[in-house]
Every structure is written in structure tokens, then in C-alpha cells.
mmCIF file of C-alpha atoms and ligand atoms in Angstrom:
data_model
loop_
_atom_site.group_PDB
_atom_site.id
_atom_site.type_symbol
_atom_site.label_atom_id
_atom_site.label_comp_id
_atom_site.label_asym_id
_atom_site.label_seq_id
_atom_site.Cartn_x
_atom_site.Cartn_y
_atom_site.Cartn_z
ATOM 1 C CA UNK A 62 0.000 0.000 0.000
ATOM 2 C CA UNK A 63 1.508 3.611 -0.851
ATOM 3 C CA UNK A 64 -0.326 6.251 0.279
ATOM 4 C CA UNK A 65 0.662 10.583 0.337
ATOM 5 C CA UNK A 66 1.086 12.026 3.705
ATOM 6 C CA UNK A 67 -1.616 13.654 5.535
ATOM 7 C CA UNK A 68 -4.892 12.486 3.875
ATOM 8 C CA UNK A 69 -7.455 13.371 6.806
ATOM 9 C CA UNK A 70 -9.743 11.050 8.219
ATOM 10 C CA UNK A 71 -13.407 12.973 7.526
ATOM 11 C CA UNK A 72 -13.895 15.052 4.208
ATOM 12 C CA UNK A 73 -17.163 16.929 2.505
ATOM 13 C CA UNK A 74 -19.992 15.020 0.722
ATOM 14 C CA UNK A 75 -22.930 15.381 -0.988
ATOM 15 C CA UNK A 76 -25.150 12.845 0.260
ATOM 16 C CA UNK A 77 -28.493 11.807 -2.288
ATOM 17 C CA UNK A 78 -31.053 11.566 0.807
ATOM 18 C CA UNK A 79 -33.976 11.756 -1.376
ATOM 19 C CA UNK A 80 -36.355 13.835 -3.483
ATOM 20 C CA UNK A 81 -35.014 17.783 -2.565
ATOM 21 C CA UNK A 82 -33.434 16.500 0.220
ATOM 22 C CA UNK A 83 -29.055 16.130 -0.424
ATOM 23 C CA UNK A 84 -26.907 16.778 2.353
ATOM 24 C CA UNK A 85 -23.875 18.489 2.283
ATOM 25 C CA UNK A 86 -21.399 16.985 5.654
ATOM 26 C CA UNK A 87 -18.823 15.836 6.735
ATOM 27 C CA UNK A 88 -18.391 11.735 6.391
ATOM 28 C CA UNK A 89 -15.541 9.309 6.652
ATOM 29 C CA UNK A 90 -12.839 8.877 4.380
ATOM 30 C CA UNK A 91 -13.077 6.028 2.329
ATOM 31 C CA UNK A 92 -10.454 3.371 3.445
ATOM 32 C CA UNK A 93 -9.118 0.817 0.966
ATOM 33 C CA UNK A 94 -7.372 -2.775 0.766
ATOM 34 C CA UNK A 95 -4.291 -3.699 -1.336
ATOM 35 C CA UNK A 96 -7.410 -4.139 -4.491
ATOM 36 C CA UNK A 97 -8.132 -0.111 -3.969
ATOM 37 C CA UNK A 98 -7.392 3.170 -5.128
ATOM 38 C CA UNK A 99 -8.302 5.977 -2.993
ATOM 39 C CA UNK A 100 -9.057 8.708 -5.120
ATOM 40 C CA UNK A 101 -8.753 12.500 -4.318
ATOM 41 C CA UNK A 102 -11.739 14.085 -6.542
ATOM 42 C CA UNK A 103 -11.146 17.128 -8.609
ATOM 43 C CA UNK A 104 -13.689 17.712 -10.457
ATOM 44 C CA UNK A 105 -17.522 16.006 -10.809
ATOM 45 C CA UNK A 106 -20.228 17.011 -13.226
ATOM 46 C CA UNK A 107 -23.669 17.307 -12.251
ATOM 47 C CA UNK A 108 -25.760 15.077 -15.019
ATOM 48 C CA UNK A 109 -29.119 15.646 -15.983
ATOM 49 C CA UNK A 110 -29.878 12.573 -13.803
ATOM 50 C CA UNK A 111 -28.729 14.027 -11.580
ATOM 51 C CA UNK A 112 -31.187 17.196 -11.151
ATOM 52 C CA UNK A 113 -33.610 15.028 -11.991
ATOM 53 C CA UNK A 114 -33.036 12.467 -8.716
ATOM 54 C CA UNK A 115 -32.336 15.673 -6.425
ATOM 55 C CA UNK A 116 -36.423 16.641 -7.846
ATOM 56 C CA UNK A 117 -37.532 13.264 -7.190
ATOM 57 C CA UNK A 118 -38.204 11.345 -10.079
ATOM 58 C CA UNK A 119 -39.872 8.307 -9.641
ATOM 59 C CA UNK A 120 -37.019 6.419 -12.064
ATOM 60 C CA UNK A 121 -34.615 6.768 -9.292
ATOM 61 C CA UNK A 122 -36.744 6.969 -5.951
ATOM 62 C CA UNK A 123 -39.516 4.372 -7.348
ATOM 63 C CA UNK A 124 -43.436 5.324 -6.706
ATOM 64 C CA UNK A 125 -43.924 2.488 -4.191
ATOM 65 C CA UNK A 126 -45.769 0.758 -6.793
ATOM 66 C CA UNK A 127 -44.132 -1.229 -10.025
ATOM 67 C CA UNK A 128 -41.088 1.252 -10.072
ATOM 68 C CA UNK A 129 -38.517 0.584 -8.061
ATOM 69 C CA UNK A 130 -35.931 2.650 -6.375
ATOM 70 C CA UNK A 131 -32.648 2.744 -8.115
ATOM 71 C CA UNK A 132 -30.978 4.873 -5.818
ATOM 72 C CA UNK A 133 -29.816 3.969 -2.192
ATOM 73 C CA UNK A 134 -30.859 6.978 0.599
ATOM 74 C CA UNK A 135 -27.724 8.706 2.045
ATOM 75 C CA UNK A 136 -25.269 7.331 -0.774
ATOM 76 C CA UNK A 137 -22.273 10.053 -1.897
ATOM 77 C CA UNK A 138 -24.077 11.460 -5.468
ATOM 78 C CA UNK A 139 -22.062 11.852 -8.704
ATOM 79 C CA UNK A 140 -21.090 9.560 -11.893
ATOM 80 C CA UNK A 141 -19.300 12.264 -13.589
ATOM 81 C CA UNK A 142 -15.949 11.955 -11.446
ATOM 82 C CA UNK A 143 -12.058 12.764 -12.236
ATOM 83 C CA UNK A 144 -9.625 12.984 -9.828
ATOM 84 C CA UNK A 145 -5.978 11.956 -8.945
ATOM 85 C CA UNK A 146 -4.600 8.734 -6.709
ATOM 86 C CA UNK A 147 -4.079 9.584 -3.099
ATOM 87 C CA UNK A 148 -3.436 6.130 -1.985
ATOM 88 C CA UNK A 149 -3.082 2.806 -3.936
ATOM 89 C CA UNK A 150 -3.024 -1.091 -3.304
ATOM 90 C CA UNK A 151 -0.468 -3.040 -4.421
ATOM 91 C CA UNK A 152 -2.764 -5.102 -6.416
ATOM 92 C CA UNK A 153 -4.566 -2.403 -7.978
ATOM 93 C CA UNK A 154 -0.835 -0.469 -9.037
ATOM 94 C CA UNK A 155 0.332 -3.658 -10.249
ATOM 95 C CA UNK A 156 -3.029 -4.036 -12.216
ATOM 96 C CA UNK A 157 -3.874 -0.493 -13.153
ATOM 97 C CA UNK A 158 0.234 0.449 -13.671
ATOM 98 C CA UNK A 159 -0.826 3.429 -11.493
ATOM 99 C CA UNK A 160 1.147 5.306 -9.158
ATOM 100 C CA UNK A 161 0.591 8.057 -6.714
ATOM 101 C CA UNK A 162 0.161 11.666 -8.228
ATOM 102 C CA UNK A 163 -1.480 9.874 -11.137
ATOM 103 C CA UNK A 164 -4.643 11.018 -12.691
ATOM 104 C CA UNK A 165 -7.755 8.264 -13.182
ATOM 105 C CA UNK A 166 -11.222 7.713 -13.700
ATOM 106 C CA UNK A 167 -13.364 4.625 -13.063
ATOM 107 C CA UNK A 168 -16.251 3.885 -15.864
ATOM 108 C CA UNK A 169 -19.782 5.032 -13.997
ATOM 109 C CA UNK A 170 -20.919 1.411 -13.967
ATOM 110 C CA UNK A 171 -19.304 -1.300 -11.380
ATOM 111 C CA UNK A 172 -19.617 -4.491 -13.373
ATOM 112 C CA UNK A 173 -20.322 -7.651 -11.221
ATOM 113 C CA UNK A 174 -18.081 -9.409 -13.231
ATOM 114 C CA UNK A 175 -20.185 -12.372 -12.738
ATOM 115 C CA UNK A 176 -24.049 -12.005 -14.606
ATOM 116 C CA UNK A 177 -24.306 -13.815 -18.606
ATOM 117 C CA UNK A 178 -23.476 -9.874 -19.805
ATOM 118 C CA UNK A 179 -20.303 -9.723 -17.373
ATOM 119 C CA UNK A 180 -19.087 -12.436 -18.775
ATOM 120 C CA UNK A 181 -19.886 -11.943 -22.724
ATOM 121 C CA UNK A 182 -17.785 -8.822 -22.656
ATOM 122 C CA UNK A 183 -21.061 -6.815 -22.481
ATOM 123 C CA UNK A 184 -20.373 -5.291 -18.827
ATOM 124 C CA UNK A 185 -21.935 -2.031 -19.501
ATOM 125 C CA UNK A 186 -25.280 -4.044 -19.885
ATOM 126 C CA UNK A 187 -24.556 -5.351 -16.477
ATOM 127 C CA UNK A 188 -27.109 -7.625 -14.895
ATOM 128 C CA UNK A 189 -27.149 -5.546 -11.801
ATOM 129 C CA UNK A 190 -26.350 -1.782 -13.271
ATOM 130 C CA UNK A 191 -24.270 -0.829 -10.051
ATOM 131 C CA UNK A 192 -23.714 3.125 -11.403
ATOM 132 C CA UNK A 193 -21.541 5.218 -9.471
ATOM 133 C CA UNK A 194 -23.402 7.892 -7.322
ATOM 134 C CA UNK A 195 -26.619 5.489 -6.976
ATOM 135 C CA UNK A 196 -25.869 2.198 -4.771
ATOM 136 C CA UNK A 197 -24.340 2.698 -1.262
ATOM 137 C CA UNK A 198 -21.038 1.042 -0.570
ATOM 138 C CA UNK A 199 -21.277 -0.874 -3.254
ATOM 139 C CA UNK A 200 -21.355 2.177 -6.161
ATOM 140 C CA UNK A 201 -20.592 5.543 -3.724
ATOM 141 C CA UNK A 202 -19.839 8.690 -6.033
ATOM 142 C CA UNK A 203 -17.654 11.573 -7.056
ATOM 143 C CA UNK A 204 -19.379 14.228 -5.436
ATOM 144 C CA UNK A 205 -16.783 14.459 -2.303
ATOM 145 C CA UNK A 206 -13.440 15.091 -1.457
ATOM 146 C CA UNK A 207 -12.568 11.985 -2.209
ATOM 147 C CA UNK A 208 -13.701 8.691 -3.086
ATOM 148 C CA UNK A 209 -12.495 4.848 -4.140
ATOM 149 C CA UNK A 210 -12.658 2.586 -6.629
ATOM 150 C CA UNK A 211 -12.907 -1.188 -5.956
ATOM 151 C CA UNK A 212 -11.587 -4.229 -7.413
ATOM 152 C CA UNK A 213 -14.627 -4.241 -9.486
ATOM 153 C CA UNK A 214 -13.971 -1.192 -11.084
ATOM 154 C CA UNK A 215 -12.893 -0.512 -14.337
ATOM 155 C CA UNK A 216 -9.938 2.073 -14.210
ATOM 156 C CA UNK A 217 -8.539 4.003 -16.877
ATOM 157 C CA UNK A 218 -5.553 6.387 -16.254
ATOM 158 C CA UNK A 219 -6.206 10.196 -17.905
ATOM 159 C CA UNK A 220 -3.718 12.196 -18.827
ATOM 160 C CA UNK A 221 -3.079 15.656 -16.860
ATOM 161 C CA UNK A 222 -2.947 17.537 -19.865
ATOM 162 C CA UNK A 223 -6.533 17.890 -20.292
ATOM 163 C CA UNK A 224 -7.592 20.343 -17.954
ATOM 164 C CA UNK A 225 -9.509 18.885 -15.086
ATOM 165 C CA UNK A 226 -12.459 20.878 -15.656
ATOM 166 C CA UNK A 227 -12.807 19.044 -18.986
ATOM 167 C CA UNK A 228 -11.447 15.642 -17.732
ATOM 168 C CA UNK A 229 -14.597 15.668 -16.089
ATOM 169 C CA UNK A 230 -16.449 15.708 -19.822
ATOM 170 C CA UNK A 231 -15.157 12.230 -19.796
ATOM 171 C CA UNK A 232 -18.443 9.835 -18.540
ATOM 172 C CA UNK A 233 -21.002 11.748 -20.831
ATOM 173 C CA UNK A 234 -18.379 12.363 -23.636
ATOM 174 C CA UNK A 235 -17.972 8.112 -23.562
ATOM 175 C CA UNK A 236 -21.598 7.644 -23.446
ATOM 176 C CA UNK A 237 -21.830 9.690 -27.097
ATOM 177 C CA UNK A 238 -18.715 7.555 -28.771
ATOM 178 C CA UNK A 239 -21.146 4.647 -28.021
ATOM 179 C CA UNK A 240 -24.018 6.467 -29.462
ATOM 180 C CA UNK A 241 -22.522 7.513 -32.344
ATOM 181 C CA UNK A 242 -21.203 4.473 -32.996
ATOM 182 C CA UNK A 243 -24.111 2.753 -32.857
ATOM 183 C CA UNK A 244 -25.502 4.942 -35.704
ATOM 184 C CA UNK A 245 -22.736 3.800 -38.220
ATOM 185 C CA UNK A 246 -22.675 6.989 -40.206
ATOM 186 C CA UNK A 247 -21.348 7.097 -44.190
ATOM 187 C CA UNK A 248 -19.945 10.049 -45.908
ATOM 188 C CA UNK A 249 -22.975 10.145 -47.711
ATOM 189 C CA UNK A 250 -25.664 10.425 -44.703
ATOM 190 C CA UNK A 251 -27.399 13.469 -43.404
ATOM 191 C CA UNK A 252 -27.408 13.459 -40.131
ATOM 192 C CA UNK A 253 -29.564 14.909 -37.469
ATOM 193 C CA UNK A 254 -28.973 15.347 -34.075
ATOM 194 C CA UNK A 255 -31.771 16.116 -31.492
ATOM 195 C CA UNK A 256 -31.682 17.357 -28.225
ATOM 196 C CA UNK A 257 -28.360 19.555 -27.431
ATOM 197 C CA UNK A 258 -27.418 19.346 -23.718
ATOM 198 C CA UNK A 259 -24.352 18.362 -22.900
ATOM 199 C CA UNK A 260 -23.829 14.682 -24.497
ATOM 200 C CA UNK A 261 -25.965 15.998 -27.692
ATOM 201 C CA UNK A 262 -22.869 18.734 -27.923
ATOM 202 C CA UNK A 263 -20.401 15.682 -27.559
ATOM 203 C CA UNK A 264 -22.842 13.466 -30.231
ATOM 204 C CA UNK A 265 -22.420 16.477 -32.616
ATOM 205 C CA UNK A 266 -18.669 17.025 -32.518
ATOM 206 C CA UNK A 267 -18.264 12.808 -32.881
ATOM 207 C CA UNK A 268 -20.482 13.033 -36.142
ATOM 208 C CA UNK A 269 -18.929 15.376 -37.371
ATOM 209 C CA UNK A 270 -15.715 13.496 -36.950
ATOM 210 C CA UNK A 271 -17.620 10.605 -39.205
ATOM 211 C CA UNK A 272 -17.855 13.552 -42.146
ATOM 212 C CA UNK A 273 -21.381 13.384 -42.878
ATOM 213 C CA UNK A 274 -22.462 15.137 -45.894
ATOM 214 C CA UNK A 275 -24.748 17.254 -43.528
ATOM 215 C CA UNK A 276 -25.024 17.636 -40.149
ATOM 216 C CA UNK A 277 -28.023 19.009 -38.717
ATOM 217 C CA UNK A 278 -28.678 20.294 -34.600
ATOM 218 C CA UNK A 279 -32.321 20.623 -33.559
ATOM 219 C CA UNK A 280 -33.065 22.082 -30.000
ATOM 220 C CA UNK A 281 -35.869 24.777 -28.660
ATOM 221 C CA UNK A 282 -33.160 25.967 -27.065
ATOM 222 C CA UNK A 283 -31.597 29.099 -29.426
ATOM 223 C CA UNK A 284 -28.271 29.354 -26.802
ATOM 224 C CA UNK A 285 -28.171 25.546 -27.418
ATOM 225 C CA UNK A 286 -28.002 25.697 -31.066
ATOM 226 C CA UNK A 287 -25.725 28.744 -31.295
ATOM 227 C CA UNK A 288 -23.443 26.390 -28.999
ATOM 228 C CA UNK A 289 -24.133 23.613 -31.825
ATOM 229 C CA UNK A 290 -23.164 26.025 -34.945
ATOM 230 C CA UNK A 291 -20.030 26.525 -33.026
ATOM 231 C CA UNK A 292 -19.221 23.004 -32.757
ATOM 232 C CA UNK A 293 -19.980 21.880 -36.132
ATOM 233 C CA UNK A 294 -23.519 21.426 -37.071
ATOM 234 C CA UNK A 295 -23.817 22.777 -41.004
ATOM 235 C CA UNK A 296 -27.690 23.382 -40.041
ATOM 236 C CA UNK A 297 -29.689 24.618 -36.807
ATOM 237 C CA UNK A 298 -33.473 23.673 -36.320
ATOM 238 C CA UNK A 299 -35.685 25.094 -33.760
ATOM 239 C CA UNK A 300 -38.802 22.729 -33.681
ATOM 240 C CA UNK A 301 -40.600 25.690 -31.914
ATOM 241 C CA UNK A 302 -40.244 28.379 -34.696
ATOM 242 C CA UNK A 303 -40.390 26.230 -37.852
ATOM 243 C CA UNK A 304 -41.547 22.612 -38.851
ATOM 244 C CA UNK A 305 -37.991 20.770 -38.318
ATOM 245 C CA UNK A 306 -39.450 17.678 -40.041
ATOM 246 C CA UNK A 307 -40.008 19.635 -43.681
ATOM 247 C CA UNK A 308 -36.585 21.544 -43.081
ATOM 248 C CA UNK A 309 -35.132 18.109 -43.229
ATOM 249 C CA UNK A 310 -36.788 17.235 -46.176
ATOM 250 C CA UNK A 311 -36.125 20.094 -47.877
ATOM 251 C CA UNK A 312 -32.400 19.730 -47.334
ATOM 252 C CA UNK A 313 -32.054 15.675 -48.341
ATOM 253 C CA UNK A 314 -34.378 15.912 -51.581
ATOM 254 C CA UNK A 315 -37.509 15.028 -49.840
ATOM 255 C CA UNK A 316 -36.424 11.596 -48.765
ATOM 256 C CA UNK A 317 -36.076 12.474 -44.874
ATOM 257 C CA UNK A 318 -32.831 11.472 -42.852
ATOM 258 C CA UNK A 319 -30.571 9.097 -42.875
ATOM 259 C CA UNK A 320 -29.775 8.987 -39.616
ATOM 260 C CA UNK A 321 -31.926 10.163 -36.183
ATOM 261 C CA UNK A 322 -29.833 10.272 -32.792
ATOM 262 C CA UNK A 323 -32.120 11.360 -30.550
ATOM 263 C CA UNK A 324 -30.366 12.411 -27.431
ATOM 264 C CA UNK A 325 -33.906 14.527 -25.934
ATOM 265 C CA UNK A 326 -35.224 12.769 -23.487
ATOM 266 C CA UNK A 327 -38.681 14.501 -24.223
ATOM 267 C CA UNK A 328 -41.472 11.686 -26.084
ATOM 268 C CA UNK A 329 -41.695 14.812 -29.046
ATOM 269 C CA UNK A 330 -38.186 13.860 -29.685
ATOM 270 C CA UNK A 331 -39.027 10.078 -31.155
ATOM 271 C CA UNK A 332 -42.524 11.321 -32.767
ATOM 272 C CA UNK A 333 -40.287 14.117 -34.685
ATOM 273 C CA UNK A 334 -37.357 11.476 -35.111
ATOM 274 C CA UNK A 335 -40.168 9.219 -37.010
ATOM 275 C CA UNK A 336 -41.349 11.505 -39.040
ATOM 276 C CA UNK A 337 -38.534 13.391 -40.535
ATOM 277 C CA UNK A 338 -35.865 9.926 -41.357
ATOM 278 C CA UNK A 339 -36.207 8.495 -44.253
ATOM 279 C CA UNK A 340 -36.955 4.794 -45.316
ATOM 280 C CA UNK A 341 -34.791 2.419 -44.336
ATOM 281 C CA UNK A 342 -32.924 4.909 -41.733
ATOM 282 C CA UNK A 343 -31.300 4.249 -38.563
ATOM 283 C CA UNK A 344 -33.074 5.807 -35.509
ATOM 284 C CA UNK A 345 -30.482 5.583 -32.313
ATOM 285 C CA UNK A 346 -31.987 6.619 -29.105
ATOM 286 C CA UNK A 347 -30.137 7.945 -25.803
ATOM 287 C CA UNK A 348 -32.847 9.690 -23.973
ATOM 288 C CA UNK A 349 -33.662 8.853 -20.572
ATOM 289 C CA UNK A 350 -37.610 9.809 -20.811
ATOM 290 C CA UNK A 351 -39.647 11.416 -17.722
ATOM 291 C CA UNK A 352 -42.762 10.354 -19.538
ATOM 292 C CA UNK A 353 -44.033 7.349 -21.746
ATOM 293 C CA UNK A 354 -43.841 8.228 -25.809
ATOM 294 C CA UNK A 355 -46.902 7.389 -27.879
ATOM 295 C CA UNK A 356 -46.047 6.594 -31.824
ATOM 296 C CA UNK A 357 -47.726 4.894 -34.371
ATOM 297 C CA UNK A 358 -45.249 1.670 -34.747
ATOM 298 C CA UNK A 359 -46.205 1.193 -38.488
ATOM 299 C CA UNK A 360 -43.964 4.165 -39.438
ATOM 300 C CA UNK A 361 -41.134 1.391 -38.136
ATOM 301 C CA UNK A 362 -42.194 -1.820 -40.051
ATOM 302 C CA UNK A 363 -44.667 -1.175 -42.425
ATOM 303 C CA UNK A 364 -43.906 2.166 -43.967
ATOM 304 C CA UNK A 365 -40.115 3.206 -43.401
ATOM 305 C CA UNK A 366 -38.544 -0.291 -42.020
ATOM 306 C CA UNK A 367 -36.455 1.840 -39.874
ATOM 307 C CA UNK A 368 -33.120 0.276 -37.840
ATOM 308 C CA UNK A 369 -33.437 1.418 -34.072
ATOM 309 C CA UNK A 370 -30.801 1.180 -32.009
ATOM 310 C CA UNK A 371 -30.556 1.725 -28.023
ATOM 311 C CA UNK A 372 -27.590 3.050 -26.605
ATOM 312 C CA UNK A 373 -26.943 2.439 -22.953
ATOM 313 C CA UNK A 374 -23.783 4.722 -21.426
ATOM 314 C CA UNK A 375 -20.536 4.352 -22.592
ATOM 315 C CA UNK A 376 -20.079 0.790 -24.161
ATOM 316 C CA UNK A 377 -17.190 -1.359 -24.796
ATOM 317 C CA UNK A 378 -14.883 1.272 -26.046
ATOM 318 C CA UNK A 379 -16.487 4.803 -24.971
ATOM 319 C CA UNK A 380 -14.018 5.405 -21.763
ATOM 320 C CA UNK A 381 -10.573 4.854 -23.900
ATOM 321 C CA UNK A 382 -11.864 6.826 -27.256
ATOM 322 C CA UNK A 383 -12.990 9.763 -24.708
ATOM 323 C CA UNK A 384 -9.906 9.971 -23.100
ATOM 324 C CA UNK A 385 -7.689 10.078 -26.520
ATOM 325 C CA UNK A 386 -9.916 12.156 -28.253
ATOM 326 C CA UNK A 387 -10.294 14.659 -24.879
ATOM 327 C CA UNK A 388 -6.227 14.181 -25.196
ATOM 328 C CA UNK A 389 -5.729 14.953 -29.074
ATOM 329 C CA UNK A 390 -7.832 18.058 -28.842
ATOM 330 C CA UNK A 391 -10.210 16.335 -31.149
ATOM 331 C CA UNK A 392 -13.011 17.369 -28.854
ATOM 332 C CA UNK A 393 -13.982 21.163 -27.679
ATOM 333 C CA UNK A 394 -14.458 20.335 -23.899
ATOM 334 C CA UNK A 395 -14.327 24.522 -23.281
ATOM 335 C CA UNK A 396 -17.500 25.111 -25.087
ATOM 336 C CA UNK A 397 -19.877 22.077 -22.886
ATOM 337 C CA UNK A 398 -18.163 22.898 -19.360
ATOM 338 C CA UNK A 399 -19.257 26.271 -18.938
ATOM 339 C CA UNK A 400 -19.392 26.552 -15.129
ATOM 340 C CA UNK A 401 -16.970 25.009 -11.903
ATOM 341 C CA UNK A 402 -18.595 25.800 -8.868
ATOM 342 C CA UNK A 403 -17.613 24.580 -5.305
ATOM 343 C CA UNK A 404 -18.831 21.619 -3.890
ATOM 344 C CA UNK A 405 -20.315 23.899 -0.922
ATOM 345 C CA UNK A 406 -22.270 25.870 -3.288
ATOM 346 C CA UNK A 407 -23.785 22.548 -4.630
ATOM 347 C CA UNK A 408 -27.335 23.641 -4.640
ATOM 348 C CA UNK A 409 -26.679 26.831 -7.069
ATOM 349 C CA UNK A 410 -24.827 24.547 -9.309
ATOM 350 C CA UNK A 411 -27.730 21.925 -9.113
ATOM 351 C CA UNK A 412 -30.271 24.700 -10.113
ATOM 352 C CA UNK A 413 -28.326 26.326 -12.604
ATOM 353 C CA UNK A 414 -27.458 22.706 -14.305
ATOM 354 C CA UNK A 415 -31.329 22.270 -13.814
ATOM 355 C CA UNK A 416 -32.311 25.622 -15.703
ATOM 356 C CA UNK A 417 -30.123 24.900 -18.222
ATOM 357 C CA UNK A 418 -30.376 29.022 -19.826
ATOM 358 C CA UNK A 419 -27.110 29.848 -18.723
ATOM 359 C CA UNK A 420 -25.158 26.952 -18.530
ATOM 360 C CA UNK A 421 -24.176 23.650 -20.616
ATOM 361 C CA UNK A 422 -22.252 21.650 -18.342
ATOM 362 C CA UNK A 423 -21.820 22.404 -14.907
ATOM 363 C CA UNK A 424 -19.206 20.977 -12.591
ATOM 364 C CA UNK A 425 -18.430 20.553 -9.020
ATOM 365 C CA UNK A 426 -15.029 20.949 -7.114
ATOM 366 C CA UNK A 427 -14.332 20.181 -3.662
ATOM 367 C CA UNK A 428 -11.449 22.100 -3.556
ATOM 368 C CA UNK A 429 -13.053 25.424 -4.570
HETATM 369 ZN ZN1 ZN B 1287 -24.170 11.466 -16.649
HETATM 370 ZN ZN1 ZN B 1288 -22.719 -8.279 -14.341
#
């Protein structure tokens, strides 16, 4: 076991409670076995998930009916984590090649290692989706001074040349490689992206990395899309001041389409999705939905025979193509984290995330 000198004994968390009620205090230390890494956080993003757990969605507090709770009361909040080794197991330096000083991120989900996905190489579809910031002890999360990973974790070391700030770009940035790969675009495709918050933004700049003939943002956000035309997108569509659908059509000779990522999380995002791709089109879908969608199914089989793929976080590959791309400058991190606010101040940084007008990506850092 190495460890640096001096690393206290209690530290600052924000604790997930329940609906409206997080808890900033003071907690324990985490303390870790020769397996471990105790990590001292730098930076954590707030995800849409998570304003929408701190205002009580049923998704992650269940209804006390046939949803469940996904989220364990009092557990450390925060999947969007980056921070720097402040003590280290020999088993997990040997098997990491980590060292103290060193900068590295755990993916958001803690694979059992042991369910028929686990085992296929399909971890991220996890039996038991343990995600960081959800499950206590078992999945605690970045939102505190410091935190560990486990011998479950998946570790991947970051390099300190990206700025923290943007390091911490890395979760939501991996969830969008898998997205976008899982819309196989061609040089010849035009492309539409819907719904521009934060992994949207990332979506974008990875298409456009894939050279579509034309790539299109829609959002009824205007700041949104003028962050979009900055980052790429040849066209900007707000649904609320024209019909986004004919726009589309217009600009790919009527047929619609050929690819839909739809990265909303609102049900108009799939009905305008269906209606604006084209026949035989590939519909990929990202949102995590506060309400049920209603669509006429026939526009999948029976009139368009449309390919629709799910995307589920950050997939096989999403962690190391982040991290390279983040590293490369391939990726405009500066643009999506637009605000790092102290971990103290959590509850402006939760409401401004929430509001979304001013902000993109907001981040939290205990050190502030
Ligand atoms: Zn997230
Ligand atoms: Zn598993």
C-alpha cells in the first residue's frame, strides 16, 4: 500500500437523501485494501440525472408501486468523477500500472463481473447496473473530497494535460462515442442530431468526426443551437419556430434522414425522429424519458422499415476513445463545461445545471 502524507480522516460530501433532500457533511474517508485506489476528486459534473433524482423522479426513488428505487438513501451522489490517486493497493498499481500523483477515472458502472453480460464482454449491460453515485457502498460517487474505486472497477488512467475541468467531460463524452457508434454513419448520410445538452454537444462534434455530408442540430433551445453552430452542425433547427421535419426534407431531396440520434429525453423527440428519417434509416436513441412516448409503430415496419438502435452509457470502447480524443484536442471540452462551482455551493450549481439558460455543463469541485 503507498499512500501521500496527511490524507485526513473525515472530508465533505454530498449525500443523495432523497427527493429535494441532499446533504452536504462531513463523512468518513473512504479506506481501501491492497485491491483499492483511494481517489482525491477534482472535479464532478452534475448530469441531468442528476437534477432530476435531487427533484424526485420516480425512475430513481420508485413510486412504491411497479417502479422501483434505483438509488440507495444517504449514498455520496455523482457519476461524472475525475480525480488523482491519493493512496493505492499493491494489487490495484500492479493491475492499473498506477502510481501516486497519477490522474484516473473509473467507468460510472461497477460491473459484477459475474451475470451472462459480465461475462460476454457486455459489462456495460450489467445484470445488476451498479452506477456510481446510486448504490451505497457498493457504487458511492464523485461528489466528495474523495472517493475509491474497488476491485470491481474498471480504471482508466487520464492524462493531466486535459484540464480537469474538462477531464470531467469524460463519462457523458464516452456515453456519445457509443451512441454515435451505434448509428454507423457514411460520408454520404445526413445526419440529425436532437436534443443539445451536454452529451448531444459531444454526439455532434463525434459526427462530425464521421464527415457526414450534412449535419443538422435541432433544439428549442436558441443558446443551445448557437453552442451547436459553433461546434460543427452545417444546419440549426428550432422545432418551436419552424416545422424541423419539412426543413429536413427540404435539405435531403424530400427523402427524410438518414440517420436520427435522438439524445432529448422529451417523447416529441421520437414522434419528430419518425417523421422526418427516411426509409430504411437508422433511428439511435439515448434519452432517458420522464414520460411514456406514444407513436404509431407502423412508421417502423410497415412504412419506413427503420433500424433502431438503443444506446446504454458508454459501451465497450467509450471510456478509452474519450480519453484520446479529450487528449488529441479532437473534442472542444471549453465550449460544454461552462461553469466550476464549489462543492459547498452545490445547490446553485444543481439549479443552474437544472435551468439549463445559462449553462451547458456544470461541474463541481471540492477544492473550490
Ligand atoms: Zn451522466
Ligand atoms: Zn454483471
Amino acid at each position: 500500500m503507498k499512500s501521500l502524507p496527511r490524507i485526513p480522516s473525515t472530508m465533505k460530501a454530498l449525500l443523495a437523501y432523497g427527493g429535494y433532500d441532499y446533504r452536504y457533511m462531513d463523512i468518513a474517508v473512504p479506506q481501501i485494501n491492497e485491491d483499492e485506489i483511494l481517489i482525491k476528486v477534482e472535479d464532478c459534473g452534475i448530469c441531468a440525472g442528476d437534477t432530476k433524482a435531487y427533484h424526485g423522479a420516480e425512475v430513481y426513488w420508485g413510486n412504491g408501486k411497479d417502479v422501483k428505487p434505483f438509488m440507495d438513501g444517504s449514498v455520496v451522489a455523482g457519476h461524472e468523477f475525475i480525480g488523482t490517486v491519493a493512496a493505492i493497493g499493491d494489487n490495484a498499481a500492479r493491475k492499473w500500472g498506477l502510481e501516486l500523483g497519477d490522474r484516473a477515472i473509473a467507468e460510472q458502472i461497477v460491473p459484477c463481473g459475474e451475470c451472462k453480460f459480465c461475462k460476454e464482454g457486455n459489462w456495460w449491460m450489467c445484470q445488476h447496473q451498479h452506477i456510481h453515485g446510486h448504490q451505497k457502498i457498493v457504487a458511492e460517487g464523485g461528489m466528495a473530497q474523495y472517493m475509491k474505486y474497488t476491485v470491481q472497477d474498471l480504471v482508466h488512467k487520464v492524462p493531466k494535460s486535459i484540464p480537469a475541468r474538462n477531464a470531467a467531460l469524460i463519462e457523458p463524452l464516452a456515453c456519445a462515442v457509443h451512441t454515435v457508434e451505434r448509428a454507423g454513419i457514411h460520408f454520404k448520410d445526413v445526419v440529425v442530431v436532437a436534443g443539445m445538452g451536454p452529451i448531444g454537444l459531444c454526439d455532434l462534434q463525434l459526427a462530425k468526426l464521421k464527415n457526414p455530408k450534412l449535419l443538422i442540430a435541432v433544439d428549442a433551445k436558441d443558446s443551445r443551437l448557437e453552442a451547436a453552430r459553433q461546434l460543427g452542425a452545417d444546419v440549426c433547427l428550432n422545432p418551436l419556430k419552424c416545422n424541423a421535419a419539412d426543413e429536413v426534407r427540404k435539405l435531403s431531396d424530400g427523402y427524410g434522414c438518414d440517420v436520427y440520434i435522438n439524445v432529448t429525453g422529451h417523447p416529441s423527440g421520437c414522434v419528430q425522429g419518425l417523421d422526418m428519417i427516411r426509409k430504411l434509416g437508422t433511428f439511435v436513441e439515448f434519452g432517458v424519458f420522464g414520460s411514456d412516448t406514444t407513436v404509431n409503430w407502423s412508421v417502423i415496419g410497415d412504412r419506413k422499415e427503420i433500424d433502431i438502435h438503443g444506446a446504454h452509457i458508454g459501451g465497450q470502447h467509450g471510456y478509452e476513445v474519450a480519453i484520446s480524443m479529450l487528449a488529441k484536442g479532437m473534442i472542444q471540452a471549453d465550449k460544454i463545461v461552462t461553469h466550476e462551482i464549489p462543492l459547498s455551493d452545490w445547490k446553485r450549481a444543481f439549479d443552474l445545471a437544472y435551468s439549463g439558460e445559462q449553462s451547458i455543463k456544470v461541474v463541481l469541485n471540492p477544492d473550490l
